[in-house]
PDB file of C-alpha atoms in Angstrom:
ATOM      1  CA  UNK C  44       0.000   0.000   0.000  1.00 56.00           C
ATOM      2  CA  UNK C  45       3.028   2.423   0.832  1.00 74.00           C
ATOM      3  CA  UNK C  46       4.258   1.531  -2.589  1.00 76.00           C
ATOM      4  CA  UNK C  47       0.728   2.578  -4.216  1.00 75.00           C
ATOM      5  CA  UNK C  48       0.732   5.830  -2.380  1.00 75.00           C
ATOM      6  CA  UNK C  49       4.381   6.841  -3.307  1.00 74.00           C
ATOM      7  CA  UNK C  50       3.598   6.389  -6.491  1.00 72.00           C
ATOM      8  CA  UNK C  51       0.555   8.568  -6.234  1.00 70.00           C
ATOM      9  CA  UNK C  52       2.493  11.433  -5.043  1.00 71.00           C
ATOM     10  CA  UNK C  53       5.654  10.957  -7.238  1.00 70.00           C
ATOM     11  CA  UNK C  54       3.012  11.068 -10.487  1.00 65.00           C
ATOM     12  CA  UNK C  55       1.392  14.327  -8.676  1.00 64.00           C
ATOM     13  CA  UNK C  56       4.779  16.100  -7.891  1.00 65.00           C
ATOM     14  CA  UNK C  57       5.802  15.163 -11.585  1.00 69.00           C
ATOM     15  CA  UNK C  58       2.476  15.905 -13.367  1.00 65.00           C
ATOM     16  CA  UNK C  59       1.065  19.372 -11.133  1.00 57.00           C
ATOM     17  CA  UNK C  60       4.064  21.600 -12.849  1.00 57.00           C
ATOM     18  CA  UNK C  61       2.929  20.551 -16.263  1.00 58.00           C
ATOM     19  CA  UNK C  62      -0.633  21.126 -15.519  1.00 60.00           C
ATOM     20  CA  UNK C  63      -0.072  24.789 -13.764  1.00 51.00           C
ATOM     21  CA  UNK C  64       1.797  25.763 -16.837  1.00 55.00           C
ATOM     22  CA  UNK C  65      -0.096  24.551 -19.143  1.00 59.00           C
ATOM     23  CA  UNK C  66      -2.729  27.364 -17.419  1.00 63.00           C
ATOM     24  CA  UNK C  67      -0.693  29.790 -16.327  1.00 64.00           C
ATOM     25  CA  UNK C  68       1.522  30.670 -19.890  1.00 78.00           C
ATOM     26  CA  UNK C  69       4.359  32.338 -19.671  1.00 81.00           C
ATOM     27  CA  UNK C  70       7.475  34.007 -22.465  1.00 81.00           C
ATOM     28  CA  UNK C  71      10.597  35.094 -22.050  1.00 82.00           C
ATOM     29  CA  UNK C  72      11.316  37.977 -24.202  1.00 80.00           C
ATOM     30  CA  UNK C  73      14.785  37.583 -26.105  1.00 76.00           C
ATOM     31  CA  UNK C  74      14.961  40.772 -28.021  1.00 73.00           C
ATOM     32  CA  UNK C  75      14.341  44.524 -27.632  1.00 69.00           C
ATOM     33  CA  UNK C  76      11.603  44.356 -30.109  1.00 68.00           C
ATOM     34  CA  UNK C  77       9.183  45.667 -27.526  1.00 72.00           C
ATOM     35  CA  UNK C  78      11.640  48.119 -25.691  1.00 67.00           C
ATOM     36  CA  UNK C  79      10.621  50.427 -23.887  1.00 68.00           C
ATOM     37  CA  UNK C  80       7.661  48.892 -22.764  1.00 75.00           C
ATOM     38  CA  UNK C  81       9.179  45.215 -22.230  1.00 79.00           C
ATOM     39  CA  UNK C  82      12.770  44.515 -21.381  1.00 80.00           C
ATOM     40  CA  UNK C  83      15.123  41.775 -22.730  1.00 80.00           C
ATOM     41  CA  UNK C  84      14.800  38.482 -20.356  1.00 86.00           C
ATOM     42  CA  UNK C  85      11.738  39.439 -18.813  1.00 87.00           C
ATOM     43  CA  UNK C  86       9.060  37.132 -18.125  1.00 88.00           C
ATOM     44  CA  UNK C  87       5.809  37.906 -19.060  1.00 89.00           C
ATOM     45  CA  UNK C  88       2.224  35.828 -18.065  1.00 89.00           C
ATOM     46  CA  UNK C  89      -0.303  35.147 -20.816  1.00 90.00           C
ATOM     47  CA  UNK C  90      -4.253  34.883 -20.410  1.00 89.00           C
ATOM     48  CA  UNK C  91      -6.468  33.418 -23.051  1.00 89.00           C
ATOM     49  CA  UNK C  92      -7.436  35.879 -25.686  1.00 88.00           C
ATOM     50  CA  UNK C  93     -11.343  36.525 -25.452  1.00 87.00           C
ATOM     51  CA  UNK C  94     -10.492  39.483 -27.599  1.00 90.00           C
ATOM     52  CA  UNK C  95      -7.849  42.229 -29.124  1.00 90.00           C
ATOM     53  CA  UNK C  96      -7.476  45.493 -29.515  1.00 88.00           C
ATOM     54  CA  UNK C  97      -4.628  47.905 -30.885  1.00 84.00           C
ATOM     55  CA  UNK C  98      -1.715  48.155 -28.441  1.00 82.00           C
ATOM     56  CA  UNK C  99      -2.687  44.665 -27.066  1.00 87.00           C
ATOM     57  CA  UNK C 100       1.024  42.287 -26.931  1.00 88.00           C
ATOM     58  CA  UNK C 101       0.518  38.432 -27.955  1.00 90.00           C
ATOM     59  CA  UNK C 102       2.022  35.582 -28.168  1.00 88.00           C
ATOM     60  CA  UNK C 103       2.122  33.581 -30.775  1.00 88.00           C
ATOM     61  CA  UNK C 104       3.474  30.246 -32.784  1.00 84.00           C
ATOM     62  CA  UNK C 105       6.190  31.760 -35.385  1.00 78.00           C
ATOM     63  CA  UNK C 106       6.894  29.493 -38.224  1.00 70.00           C
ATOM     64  CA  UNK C 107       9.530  30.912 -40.306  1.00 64.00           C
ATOM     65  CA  UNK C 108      12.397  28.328 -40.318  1.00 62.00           C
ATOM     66  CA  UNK C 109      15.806  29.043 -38.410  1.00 61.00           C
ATOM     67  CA  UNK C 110      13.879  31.663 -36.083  1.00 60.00           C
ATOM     68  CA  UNK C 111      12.449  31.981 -32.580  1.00 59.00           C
ATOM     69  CA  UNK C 112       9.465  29.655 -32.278  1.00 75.00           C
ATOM     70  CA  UNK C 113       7.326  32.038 -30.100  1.00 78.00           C
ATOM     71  CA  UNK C 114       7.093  35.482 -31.341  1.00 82.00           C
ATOM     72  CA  UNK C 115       5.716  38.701 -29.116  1.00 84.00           C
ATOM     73  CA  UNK C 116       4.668  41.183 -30.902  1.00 85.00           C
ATOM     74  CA  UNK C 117       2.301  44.606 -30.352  1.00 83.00           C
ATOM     75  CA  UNK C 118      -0.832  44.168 -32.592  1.00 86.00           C
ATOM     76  CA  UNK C 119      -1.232  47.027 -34.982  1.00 84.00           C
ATOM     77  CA  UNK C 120      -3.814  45.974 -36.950  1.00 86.00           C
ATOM     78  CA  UNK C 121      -7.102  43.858 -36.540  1.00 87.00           C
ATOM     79  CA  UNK C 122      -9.185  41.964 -39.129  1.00 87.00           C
ATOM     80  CA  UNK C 123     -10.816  44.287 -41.538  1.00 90.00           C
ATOM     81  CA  UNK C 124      -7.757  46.528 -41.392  1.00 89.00           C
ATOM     82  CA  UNK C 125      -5.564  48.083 -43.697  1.00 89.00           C
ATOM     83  CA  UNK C 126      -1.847  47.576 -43.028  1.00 86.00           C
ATOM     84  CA  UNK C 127       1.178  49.086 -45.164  1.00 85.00           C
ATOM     85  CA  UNK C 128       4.661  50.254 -45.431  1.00 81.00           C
ATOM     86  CA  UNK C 129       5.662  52.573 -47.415  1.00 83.00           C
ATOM     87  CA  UNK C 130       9.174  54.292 -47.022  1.00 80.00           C
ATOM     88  CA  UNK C 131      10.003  52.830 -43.593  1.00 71.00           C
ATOM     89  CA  UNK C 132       6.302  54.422 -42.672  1.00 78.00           C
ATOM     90  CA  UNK C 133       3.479  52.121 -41.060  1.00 81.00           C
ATOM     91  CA  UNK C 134       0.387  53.312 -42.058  1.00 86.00           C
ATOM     92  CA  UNK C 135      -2.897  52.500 -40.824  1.00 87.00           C
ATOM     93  CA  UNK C 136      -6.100  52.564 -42.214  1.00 90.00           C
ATOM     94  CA  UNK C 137      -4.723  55.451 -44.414  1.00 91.00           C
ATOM     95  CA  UNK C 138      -2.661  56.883 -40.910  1.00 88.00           C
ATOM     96  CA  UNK C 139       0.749  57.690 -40.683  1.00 85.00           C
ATOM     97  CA  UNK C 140       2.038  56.175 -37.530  1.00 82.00           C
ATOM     98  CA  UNK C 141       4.798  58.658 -36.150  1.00 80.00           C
ATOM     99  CA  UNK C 142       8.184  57.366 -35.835  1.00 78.00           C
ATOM    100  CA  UNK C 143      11.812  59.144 -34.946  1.00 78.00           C
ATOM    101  CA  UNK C 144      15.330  57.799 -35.818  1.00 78.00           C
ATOM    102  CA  UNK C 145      17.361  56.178 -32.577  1.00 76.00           C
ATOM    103  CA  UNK C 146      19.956  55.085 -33.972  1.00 76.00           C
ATOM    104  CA  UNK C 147      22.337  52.480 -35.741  1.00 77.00           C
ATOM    105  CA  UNK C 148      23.260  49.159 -34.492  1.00 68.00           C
ATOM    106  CA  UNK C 149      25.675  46.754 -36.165  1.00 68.00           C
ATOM    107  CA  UNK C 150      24.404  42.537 -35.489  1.00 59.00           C
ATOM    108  CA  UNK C 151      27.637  40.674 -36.891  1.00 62.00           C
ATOM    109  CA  UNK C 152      27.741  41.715 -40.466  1.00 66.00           C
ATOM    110  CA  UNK C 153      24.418  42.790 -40.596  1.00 67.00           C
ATOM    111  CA  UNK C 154      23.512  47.161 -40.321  1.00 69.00           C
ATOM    112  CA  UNK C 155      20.126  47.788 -38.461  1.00 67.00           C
ATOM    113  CA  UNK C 156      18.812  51.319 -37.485  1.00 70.00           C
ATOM    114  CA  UNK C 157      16.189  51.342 -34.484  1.00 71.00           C
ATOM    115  CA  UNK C 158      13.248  53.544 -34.415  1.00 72.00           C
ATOM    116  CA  UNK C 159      10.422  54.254 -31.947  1.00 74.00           C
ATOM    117  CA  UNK C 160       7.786  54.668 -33.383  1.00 73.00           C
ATOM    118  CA  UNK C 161       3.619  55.715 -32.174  1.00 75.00           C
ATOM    119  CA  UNK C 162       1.536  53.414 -33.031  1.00 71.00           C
ATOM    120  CA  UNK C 163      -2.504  54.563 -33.541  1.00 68.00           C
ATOM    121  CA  UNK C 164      -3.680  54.008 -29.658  1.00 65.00           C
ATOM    122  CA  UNK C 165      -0.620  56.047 -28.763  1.00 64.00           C
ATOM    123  CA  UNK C 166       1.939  53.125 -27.249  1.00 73.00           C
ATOM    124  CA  UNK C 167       5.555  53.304 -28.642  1.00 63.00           C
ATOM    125  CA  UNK C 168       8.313  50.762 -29.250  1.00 62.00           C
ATOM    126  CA  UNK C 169      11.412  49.715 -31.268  1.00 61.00           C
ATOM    127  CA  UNK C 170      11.295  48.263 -34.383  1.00 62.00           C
ATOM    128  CA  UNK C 171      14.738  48.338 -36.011  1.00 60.00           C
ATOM    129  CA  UNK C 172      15.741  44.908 -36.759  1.00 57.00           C
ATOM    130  CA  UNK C 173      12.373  42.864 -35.894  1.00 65.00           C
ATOM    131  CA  UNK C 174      10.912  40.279 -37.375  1.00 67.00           C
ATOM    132  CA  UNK C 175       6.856  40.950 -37.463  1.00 71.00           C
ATOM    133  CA  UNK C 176       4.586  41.189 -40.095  1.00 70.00           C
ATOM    134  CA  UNK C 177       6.499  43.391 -41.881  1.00 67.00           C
ATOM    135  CA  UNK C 178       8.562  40.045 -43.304  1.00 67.00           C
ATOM    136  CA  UNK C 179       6.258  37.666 -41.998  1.00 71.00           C
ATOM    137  CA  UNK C 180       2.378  38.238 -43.265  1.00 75.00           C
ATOM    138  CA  UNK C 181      -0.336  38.599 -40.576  1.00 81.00           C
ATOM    139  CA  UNK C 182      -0.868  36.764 -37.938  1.00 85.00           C
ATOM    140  CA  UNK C 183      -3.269  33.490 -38.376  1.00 84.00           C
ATOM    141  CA  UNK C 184      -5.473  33.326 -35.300  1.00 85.00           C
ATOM    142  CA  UNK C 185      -5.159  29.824 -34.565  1.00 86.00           C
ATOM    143  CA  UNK C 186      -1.602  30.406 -34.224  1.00 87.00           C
ATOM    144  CA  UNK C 187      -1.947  32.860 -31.006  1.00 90.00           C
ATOM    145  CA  UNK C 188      -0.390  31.349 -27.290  1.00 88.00           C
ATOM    146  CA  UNK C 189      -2.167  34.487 -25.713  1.00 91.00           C
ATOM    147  CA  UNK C 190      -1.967  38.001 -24.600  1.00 92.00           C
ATOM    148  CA  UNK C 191       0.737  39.257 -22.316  1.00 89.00           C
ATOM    149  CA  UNK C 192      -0.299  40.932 -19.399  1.00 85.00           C
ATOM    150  CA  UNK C 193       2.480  43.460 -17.123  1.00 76.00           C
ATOM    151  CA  UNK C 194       3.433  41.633 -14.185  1.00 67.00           C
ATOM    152  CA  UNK C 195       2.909  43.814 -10.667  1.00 61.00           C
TER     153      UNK C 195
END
């Protein structure tokens, strides 16, 4: 019987992790993509997405080969939307986002120049040097892990 109930707690010291983060999300942000609002390393928690609006961060499943797996990334547009670039310029449903020059960063062999840049609900971040929709498309639904919330 000892032997039946040590198993029984081995299994639920083994399985409970698994199960709490399976609810409880989490990613670790490994670039300064979202800068100023997220830092490099830090963890944030993700809830389910009921639903989205501009500004909102997410999570998602990134399937470009030879890159992250996980991307976070500021939504900027929603379905319905129109999206473009045009001369390093987002625009947004016909709306120049506002963006200034930070400066120039050197990865290896490759250039990069960051901007900040206002995005329509007023939030800022970096962009030099990320890979987002710009490169990769829009995001499928099905593919979103789920929105990042600020830890207190």
């Amino acid at each position: 019987m000892n032997e039946i109930n040590l198993m029984k707690k081995l299994l639920y010291l083994l399985v409970m992790p698994l199960i709490l983060a399976a609810c409880n999300p989490k990613v670790e942000l490994t670039s300064a993509g979202m800068y100023p609002n997220y830092q490099v390393g830090e963890i944030v928690n993700l809830i389910p997405v009921d639903s989205l609006t501009y500004g909102d961060v997410i999570a998602y499943h990134s399937y470009i080969p030879g890159f992250q797996e996980r991307a976070f990334k500021r939504i900027v547009g929603l379905p319905g939307d129109t999206v473009r670039f045009q001369d390093q310029q987002c625009i947004v449903n016909g709306k120049k986002c506002e963006w200034v020059f930070i400066r120039k960063l050197f990865y290896e062999e490759d250039e990069c120049e960051e901007y900040c840049e206002s995005l329509p609900n007023g939030m800022k971040d970096y962009r030099g040097g990320s890979i987002d929709s710009r490169s990769q498309g829009c995001v499928a639904a099905d593919s979103i892990i789920g929105k990042g919330v600020k830890r207190k």
